[in-house]
mmCIF file of C-alpha atoms in Angstrom:
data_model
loop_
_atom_site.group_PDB
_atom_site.id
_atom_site.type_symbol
_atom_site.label_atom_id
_atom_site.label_comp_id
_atom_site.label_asym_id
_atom_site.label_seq_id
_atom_site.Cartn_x
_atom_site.Cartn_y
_atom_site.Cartn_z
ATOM 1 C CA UNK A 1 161.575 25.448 86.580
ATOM 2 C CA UNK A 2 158.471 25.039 84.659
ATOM 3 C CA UNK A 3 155.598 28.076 84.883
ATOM 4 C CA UNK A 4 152.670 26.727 83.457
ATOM 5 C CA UNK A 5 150.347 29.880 82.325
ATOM 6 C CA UNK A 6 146.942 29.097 81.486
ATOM 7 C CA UNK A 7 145.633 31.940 78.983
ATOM 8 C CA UNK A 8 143.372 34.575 79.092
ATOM 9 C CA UNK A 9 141.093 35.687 76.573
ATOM 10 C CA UNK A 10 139.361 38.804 78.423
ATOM 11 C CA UNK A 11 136.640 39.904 76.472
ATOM 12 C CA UNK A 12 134.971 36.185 75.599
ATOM 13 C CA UNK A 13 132.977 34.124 78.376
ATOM 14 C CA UNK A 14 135.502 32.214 79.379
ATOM 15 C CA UNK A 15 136.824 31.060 82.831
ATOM 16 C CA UNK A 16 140.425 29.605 83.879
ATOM 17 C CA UNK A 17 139.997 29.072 87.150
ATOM 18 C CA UNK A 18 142.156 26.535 87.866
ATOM 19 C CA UNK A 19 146.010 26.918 88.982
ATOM 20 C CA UNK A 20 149.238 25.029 87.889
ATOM 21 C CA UNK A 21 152.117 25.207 90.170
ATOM 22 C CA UNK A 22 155.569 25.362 89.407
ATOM 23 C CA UNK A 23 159.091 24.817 91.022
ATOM 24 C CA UNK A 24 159.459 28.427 92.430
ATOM 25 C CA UNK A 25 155.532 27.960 94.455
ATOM 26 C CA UNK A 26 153.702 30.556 92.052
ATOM 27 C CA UNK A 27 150.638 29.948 90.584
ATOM 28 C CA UNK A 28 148.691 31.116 87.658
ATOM 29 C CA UNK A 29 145.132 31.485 86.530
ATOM 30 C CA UNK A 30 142.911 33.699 84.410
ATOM 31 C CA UNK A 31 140.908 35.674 85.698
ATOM 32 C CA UNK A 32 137.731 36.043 83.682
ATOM 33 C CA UNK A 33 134.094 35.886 84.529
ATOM 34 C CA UNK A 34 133.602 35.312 87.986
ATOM 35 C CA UNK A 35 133.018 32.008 88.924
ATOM 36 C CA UNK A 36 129.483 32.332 90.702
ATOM 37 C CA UNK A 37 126.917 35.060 90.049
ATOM 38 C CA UNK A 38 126.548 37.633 87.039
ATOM 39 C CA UNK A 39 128.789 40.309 86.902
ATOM 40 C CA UNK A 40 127.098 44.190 87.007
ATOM 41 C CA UNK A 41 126.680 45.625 84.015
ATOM 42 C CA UNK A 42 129.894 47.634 82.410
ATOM 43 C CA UNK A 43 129.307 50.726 81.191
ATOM 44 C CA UNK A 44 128.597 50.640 77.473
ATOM 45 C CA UNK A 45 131.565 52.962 76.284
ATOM 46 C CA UNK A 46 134.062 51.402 78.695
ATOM 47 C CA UNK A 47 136.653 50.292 76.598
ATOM 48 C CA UNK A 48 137.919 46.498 77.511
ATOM 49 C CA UNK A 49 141.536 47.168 77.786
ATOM 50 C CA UNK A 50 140.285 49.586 80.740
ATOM 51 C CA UNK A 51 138.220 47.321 82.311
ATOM 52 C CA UNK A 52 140.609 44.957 82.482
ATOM 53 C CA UNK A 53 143.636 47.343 84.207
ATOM 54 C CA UNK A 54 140.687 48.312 86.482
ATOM 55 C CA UNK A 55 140.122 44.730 87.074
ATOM 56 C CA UNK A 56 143.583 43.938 87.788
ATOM 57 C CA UNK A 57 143.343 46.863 89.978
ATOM 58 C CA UNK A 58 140.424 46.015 92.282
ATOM 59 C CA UNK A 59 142.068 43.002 92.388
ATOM 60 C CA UNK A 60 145.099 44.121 94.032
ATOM 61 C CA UNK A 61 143.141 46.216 96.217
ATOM 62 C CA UNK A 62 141.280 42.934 97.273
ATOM 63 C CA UNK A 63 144.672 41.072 98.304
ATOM 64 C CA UNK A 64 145.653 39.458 95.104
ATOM 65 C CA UNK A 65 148.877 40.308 93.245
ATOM 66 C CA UNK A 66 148.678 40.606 89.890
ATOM 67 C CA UNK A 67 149.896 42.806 86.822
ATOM 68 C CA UNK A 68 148.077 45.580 84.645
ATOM 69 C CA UNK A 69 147.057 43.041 81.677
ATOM 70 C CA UNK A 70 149.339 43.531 78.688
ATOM 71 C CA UNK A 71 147.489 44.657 74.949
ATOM 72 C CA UNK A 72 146.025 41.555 73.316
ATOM 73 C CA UNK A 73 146.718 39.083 76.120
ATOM 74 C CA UNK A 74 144.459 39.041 78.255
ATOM 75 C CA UNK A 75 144.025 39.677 82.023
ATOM 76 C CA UNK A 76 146.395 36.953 83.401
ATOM 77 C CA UNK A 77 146.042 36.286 87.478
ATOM 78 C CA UNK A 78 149.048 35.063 88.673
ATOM 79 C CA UNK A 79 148.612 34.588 92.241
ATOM 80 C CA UNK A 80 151.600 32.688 94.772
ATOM 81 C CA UNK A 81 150.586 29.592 96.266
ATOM 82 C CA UNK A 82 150.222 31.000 99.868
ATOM 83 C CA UNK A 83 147.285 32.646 98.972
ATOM 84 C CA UNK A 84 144.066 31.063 99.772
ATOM 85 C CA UNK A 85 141.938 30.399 97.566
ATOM 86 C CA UNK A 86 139.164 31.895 99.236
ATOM 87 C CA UNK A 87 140.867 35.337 98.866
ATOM 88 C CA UNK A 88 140.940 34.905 95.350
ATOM 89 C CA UNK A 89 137.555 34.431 95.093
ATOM 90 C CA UNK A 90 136.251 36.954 97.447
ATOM 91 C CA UNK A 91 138.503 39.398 95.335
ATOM 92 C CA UNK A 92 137.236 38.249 91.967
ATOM 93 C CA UNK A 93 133.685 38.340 93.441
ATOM 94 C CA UNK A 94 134.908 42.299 94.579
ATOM 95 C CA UNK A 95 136.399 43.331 90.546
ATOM 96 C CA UNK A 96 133.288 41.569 89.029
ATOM 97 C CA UNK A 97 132.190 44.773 87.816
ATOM 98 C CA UNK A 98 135.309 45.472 86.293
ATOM 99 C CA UNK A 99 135.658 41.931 84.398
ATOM 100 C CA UNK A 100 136.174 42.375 81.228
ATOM 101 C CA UNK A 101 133.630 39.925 80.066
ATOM 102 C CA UNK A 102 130.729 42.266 81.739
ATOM 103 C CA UNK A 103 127.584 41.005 80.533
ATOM 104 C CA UNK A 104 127.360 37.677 82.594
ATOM 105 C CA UNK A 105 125.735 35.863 79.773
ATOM 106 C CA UNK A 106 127.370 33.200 77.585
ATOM 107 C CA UNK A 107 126.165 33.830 73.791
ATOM 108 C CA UNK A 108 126.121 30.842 71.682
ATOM 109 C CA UNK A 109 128.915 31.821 69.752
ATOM 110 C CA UNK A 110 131.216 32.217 72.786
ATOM 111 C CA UNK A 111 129.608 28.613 73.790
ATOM 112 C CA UNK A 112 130.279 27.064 70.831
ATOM 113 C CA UNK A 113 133.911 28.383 70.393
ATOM 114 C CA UNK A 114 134.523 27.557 74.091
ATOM 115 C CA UNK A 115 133.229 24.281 73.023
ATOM 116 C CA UNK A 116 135.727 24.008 70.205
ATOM 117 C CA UNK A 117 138.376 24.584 72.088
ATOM 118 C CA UNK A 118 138.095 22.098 74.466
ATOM 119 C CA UNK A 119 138.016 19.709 71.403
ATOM 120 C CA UNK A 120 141.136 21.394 69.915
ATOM 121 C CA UNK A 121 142.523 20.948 73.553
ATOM 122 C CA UNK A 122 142.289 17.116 74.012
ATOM 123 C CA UNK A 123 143.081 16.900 69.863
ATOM 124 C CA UNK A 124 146.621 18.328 70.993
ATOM 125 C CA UNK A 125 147.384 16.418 74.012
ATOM 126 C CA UNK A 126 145.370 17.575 76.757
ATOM 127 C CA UNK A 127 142.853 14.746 77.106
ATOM 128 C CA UNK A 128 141.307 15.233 79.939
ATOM 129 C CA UNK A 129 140.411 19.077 78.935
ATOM 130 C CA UNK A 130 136.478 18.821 79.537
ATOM 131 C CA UNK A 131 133.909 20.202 77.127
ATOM 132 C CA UNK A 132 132.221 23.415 79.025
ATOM 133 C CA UNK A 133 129.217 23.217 80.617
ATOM 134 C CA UNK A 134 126.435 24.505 78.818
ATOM 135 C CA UNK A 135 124.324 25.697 82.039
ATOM 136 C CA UNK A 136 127.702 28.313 83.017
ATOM 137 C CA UNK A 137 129.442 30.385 81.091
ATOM 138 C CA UNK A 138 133.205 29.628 80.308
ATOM 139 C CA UNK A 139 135.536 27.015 81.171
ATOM 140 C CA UNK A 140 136.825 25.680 84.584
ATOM 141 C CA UNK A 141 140.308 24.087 84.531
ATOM 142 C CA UNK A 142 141.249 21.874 87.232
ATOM 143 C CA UNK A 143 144.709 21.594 88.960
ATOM 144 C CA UNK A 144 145.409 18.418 86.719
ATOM 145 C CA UNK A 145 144.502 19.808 83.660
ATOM 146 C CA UNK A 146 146.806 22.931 84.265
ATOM 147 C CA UNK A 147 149.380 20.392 85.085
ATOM 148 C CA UNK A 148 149.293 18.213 82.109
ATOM 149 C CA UNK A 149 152.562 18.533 80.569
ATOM 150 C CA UNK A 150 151.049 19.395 76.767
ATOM 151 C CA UNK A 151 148.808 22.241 78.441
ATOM 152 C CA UNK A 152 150.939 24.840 77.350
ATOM 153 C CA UNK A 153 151.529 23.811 73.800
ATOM 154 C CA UNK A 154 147.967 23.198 73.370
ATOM 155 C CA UNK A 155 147.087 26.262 74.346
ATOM 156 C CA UNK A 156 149.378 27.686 72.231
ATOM 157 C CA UNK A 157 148.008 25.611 69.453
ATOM 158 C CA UNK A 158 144.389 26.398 69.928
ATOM 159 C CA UNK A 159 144.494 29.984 71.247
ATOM 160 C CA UNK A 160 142.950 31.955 68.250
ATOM 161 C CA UNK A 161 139.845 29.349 68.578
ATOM 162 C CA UNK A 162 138.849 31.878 71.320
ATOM 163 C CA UNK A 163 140.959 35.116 70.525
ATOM 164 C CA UNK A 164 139.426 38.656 70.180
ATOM 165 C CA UNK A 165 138.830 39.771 66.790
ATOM 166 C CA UNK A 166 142.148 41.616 65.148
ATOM 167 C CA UNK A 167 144.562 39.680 67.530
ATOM 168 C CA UNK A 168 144.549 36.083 65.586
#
């Protein structure tokens, strides 16, 4: 059985919304920035490992399994195949507030690394890995992409392109 996970780098502007299956039916996706709308404003002192357990949290509450995030991984959604994808996204729409990436806004840092990753993707196997669009913040990963058998090891590969500072 293969589990593909597709990262999650919780305090940068970036969105895995796509989901990879695997032989046991569970699927996995990040949860980041919401995929529509601008999150509400975190407050300022909130540290992001705590908005991120609240996150996972409210996203229980909201009907989608998923674990507290572990320290310097990320909050990683990894939600069974029976669930609709509609009560994903009504959840994440729910937790916005509590995403760790709280400000809504894409700087052009976060774009540019977000951008550089995609390269680094498709330079390590994962060709059809997209550049992000400019006009949203993160990155959307389809069903293929998550599926591509060199996803995982180009993730791997590429993951301190878009890690927090201190956990390269």
């Amino acid at each position: 059985m293969r589990r593909l996970t597709l990262g999650a780098f919780a305090a940068l502007t970036l969105l895995l919304t796509a989901c990879g299956a695997d032989d046991g039916g569970n699927q996995v996706a990040s949860a980041g920035q919401p995929a529509t709308g601008a999150p509400a404003s975190a407050p300022a002192d909130a540290d992001k490992g705590d908005m991120g357990v609240k996150f996972a949290q409210c996203m229980r509450e909201n009907g989608v399994d998923m674990p507290d995030p572990e320290p310097g991984k990320g909050v990683q959604l990894k939600v069974d195949k029976n669930t609709p994808k509609e009560v994903v996204d009504k959840a994440q729409e729910a937790c916005r507030e509590f995403s760790p990436q709280a400000n809504g806004k894409a700087n052009p840092q976060m774009q540019e690394n977000a951008r550089k990753f995609a390269e680094c993707m498709r330079a390590n196997g994962v060709e059809a890995f997209a550049d992000p669009d400019p006009n949203q913040p993160g990155i959307r990963i389809s069903p293929e992409i998550g599926e591509d058998p060199d996803f995982e090891k180009a993730q791997e590969a590429c993951k301190d392109i878009m890690a927090l500072p201190g956990e390269k």
